Short mmCIF file of C-alpha atoms in Angstrom, two decimals:
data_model
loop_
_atom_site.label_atom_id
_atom_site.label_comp_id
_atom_site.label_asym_id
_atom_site.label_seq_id
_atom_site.Cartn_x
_atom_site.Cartn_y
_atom_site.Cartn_z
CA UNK T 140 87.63 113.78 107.24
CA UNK T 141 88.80 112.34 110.76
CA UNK T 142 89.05 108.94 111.19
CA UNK T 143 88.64 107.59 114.88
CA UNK T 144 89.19 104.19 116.38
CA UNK T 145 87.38 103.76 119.91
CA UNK T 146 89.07 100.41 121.82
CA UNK T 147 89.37 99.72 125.69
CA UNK T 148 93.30 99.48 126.57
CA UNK T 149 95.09 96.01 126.58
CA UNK T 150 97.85 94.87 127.94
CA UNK T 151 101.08 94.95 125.34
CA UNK T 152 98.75 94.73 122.23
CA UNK T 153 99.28 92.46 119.13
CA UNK T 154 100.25 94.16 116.13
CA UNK T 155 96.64 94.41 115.18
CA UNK T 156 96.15 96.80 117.93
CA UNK T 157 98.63 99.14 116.70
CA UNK T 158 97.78 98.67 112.97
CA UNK T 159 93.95 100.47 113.58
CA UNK T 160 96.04 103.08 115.75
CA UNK T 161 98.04 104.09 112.48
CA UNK T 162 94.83 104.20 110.84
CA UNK T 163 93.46 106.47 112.99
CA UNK T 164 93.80 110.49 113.11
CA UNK T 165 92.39 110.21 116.55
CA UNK T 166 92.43 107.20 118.59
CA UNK T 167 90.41 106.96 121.82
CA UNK T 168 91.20 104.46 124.71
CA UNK T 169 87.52 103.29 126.11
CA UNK T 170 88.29 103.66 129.86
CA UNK T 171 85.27 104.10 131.46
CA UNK T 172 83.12 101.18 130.57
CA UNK T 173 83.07 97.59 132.76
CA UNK T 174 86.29 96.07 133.05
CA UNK T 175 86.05 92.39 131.79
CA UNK T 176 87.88 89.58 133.57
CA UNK T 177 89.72 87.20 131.37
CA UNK T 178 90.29 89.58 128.51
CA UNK T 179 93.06 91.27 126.63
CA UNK T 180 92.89 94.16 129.43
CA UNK T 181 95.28 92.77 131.75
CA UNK T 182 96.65 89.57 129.83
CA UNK T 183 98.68 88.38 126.53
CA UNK T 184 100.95 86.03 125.16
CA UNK T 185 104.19 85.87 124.16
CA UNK T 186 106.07 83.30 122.22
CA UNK T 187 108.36 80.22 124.01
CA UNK T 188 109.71 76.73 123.61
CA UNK T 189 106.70 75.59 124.96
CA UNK T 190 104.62 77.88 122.89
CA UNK T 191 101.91 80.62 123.36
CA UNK T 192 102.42 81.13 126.98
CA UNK T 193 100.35 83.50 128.97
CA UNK T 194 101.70 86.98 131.19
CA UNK T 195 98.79 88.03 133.38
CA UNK T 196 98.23 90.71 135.91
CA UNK T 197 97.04 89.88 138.82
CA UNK T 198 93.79 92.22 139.65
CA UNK T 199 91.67 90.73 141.37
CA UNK T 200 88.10 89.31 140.55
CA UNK T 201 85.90 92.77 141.40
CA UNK T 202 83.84 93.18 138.09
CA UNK T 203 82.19 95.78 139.60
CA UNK T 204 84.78 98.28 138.47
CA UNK T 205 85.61 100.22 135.53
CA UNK T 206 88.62 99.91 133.57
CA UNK T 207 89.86 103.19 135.21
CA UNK T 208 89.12 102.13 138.08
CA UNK T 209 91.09 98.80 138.10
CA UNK T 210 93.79 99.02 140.85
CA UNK T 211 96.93 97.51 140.90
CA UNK T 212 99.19 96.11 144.02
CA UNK T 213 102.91 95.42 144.60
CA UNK T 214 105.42 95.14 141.98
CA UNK T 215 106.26 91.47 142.16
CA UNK T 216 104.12 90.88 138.59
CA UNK T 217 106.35 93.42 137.04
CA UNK T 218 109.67 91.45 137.59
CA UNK T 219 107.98 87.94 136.64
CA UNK T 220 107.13 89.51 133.25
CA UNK T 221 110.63 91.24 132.81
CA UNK T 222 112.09 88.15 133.77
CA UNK T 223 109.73 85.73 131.29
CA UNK T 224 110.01 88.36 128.20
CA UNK T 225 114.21 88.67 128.59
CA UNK T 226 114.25 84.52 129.18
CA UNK T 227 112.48 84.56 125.33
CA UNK T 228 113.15 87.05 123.97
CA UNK T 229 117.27 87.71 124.53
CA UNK T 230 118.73 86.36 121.41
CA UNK T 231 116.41 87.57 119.16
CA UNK T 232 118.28 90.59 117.04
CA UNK T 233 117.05 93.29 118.71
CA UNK T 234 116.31 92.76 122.23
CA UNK T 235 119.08 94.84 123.55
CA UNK T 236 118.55 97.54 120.96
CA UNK T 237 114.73 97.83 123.28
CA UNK T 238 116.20 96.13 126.57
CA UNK T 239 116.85 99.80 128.24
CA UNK T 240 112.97 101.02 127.05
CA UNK T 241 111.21 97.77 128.49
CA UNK T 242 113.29 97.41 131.50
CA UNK T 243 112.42 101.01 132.68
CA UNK T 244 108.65 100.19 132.15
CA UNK T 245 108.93 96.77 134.20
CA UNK T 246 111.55 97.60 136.48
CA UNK T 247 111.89 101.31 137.59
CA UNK T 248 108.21 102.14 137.34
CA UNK T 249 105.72 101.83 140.05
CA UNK T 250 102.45 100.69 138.54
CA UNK T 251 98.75 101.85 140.66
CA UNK T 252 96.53 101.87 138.01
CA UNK T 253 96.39 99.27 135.02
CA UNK T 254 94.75 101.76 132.71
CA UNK T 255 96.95 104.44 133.03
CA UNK T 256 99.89 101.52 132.58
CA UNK T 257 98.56 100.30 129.39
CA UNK T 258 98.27 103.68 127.82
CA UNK T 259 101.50 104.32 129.18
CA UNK T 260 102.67 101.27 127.42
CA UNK T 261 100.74 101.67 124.06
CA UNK T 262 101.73 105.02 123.03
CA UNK T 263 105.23 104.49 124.51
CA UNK T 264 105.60 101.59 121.58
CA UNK T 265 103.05 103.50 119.42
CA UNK T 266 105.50 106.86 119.32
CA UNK T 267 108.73 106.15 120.29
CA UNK T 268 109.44 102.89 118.22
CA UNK T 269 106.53 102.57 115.82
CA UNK T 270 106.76 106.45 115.21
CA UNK T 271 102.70 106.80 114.73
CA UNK T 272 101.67 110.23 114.99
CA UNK T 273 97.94 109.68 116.05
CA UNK T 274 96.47 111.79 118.95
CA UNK T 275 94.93 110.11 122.01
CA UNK T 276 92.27 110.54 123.87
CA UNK T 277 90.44 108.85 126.89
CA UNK T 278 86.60 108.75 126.43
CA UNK T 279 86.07 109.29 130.15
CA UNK T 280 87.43 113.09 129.75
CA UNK T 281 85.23 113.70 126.70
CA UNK T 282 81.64 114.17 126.31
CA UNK T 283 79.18 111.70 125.56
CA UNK T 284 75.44 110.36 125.97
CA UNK T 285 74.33 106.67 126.59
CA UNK T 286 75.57 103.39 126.02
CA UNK T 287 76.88 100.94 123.71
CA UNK T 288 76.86 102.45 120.18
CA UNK T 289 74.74 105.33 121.13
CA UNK T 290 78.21 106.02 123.56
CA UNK T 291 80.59 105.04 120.61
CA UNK T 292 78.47 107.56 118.30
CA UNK T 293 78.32 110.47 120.44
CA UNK T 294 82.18 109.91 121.35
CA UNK T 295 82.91 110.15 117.42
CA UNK T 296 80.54 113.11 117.19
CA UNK T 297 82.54 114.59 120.25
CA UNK T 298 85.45 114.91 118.40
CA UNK T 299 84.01 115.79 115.12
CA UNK T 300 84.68 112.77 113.59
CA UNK T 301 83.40 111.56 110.72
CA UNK T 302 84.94 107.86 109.56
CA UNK T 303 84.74 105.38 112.24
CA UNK T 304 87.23 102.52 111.72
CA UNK T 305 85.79 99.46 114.35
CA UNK T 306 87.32 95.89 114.57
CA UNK T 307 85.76 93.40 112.22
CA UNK T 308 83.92 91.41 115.07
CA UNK T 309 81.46 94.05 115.45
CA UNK T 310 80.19 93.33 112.60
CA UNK T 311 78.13 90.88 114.71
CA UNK T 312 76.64 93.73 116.59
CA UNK T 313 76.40 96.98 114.58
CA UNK T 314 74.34 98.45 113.46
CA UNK T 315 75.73 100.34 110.42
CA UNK T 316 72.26 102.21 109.39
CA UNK T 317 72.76 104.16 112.82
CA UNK T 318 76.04 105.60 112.24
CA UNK T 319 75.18 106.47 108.39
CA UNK T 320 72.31 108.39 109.99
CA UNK T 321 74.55 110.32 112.09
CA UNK T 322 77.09 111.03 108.92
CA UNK T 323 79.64 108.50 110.20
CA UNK T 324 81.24 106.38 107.48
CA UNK T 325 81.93 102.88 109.08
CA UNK T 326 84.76 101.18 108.02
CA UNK T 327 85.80 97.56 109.56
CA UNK T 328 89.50 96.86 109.89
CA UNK T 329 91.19 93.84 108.11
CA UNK T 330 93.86 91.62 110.01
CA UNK T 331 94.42 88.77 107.73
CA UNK T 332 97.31 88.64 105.10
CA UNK T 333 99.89 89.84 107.69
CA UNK T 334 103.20 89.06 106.01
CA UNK T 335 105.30 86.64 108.75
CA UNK T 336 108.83 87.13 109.97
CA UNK T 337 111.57 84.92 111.34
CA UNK T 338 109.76 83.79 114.40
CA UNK T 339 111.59 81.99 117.63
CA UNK T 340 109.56 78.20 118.03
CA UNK T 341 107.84 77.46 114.60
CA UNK T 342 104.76 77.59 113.82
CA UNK T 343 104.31 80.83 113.14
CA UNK T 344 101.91 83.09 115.37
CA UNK T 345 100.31 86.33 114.65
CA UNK T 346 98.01 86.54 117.73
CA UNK T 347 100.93 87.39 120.27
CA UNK T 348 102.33 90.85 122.32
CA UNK T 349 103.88 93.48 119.75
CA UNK T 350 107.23 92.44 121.58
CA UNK T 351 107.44 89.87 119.85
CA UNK T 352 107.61 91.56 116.57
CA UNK T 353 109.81 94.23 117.88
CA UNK T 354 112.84 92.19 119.36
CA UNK T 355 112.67 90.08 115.93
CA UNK T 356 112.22 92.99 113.15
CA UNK T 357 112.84 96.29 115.55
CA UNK T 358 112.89 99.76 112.96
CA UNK T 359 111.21 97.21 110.57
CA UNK T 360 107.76 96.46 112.58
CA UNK T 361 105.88 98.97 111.15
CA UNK T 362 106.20 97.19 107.29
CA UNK T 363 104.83 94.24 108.75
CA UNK T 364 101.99 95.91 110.38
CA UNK T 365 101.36 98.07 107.56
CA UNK T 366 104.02 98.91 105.56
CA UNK T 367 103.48 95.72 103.70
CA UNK T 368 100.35 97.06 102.01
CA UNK T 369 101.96 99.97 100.27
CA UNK T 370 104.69 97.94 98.52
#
């Protein structure tokens, strides 16, 4: 039975992200609902001396947009986040190994559109280093009816799916007796228990960018996104 995981695009992920995108047999980026300011869509943190510090996009304050529709401008962003991520992240073990990957995305790309960047982004980290081999899809190119959870089941149904793995916050808005009456096994995703890794700047954080795990642990992410469970 197919297992799908429906989640808006965010800017370089935690490993979370990635860990319901392994999960998944088809994974489908939510890019045409409302964009939300001050979210994970154009935004996240990376590790320093200082601690969790923050690498936004600049995009403006329009909420009457959606995701899709959320335009990007100029190229001076991308070099302050090259620049703040090699600062960081250059003696940790496998920075170079990556360096010629992330540069290209920061620094020989030109950016319009921060939806089609982050996809670019995700399955770029998802494929080429994480070696997932889960399709994606964009809900605004499939079909679908309503809103909400009535848009999330007929999304599922669109695709003939039939387990629906959803973050565990929704539990504070789901209604599971809905998607058992449309056949749709819910299952909520687990984040705790990650194992940790030699981390730059103690204490240890889970809740940052992917990159972080990458420079430190590079062919070895994926055990401590998943892997870990299987030993």
């Amino acid at each position: 039975m197919s297992k799908i995981a429906i989640i808006q695009s965010n800017y370089i992920p935690w490993k979370g992200y990635f860990d319901i995108i392994n999960d998944s047999d088809i994974f489908i980026f939510l890019d045409d609902v409302q964009y939300t300011k001050n979210d994970w869509r154009n935004r996240n943190k990376i590790k320093t001396s200082n601690g969790t510090s923050w690498l936004t996009i600049p995009v403006g304050s329009n909420l009457n947009r959606l995701i899709n529709e959320v335009e990007l401008n100029g190229d001076k962003w991308q070099k302050e986040h090259w620049n703040k991520i090699e600062i960081n992240y250059k003696d940790a073990i496998y920075f170079e190994t990556y360096r010629g990957l992330f540069e290209d995305i920061y620094l020989n790309k030109e950016w319009t559109n921060l939806s089609v960047m982050n996809q670019y982004i995700i399955r770029t980290i998802a494929e080429e280093i994480l070696g997932i081999k889960t399709i994606f899809m964009n809900s605004s190119e499939l079909d679908q009816i309503g809103k909400k959870q009535e848009k999330v089941i007929s999304l599922i149904n669109s695709v003939n799916g039939k387990r629906y793995i959803s973050g565990p916050a929704a539990k504070n808005y789901n209604d599971d007796q809905l998607y058992a009456e449309h056949g749709i096994e819910l299952i909520y995703k687990d984040y705790s228990n990650y194992p940790e890794y030699e981390q730059f700047h103690p204490p240890f954080e889970h809740g940052v960018s992917i990159l972080d795990l990458i420079f430190h642990k590079g062919p070895d992410a994926p055990y401590y996104i998943w892997g870990w469970r299987e030993v």
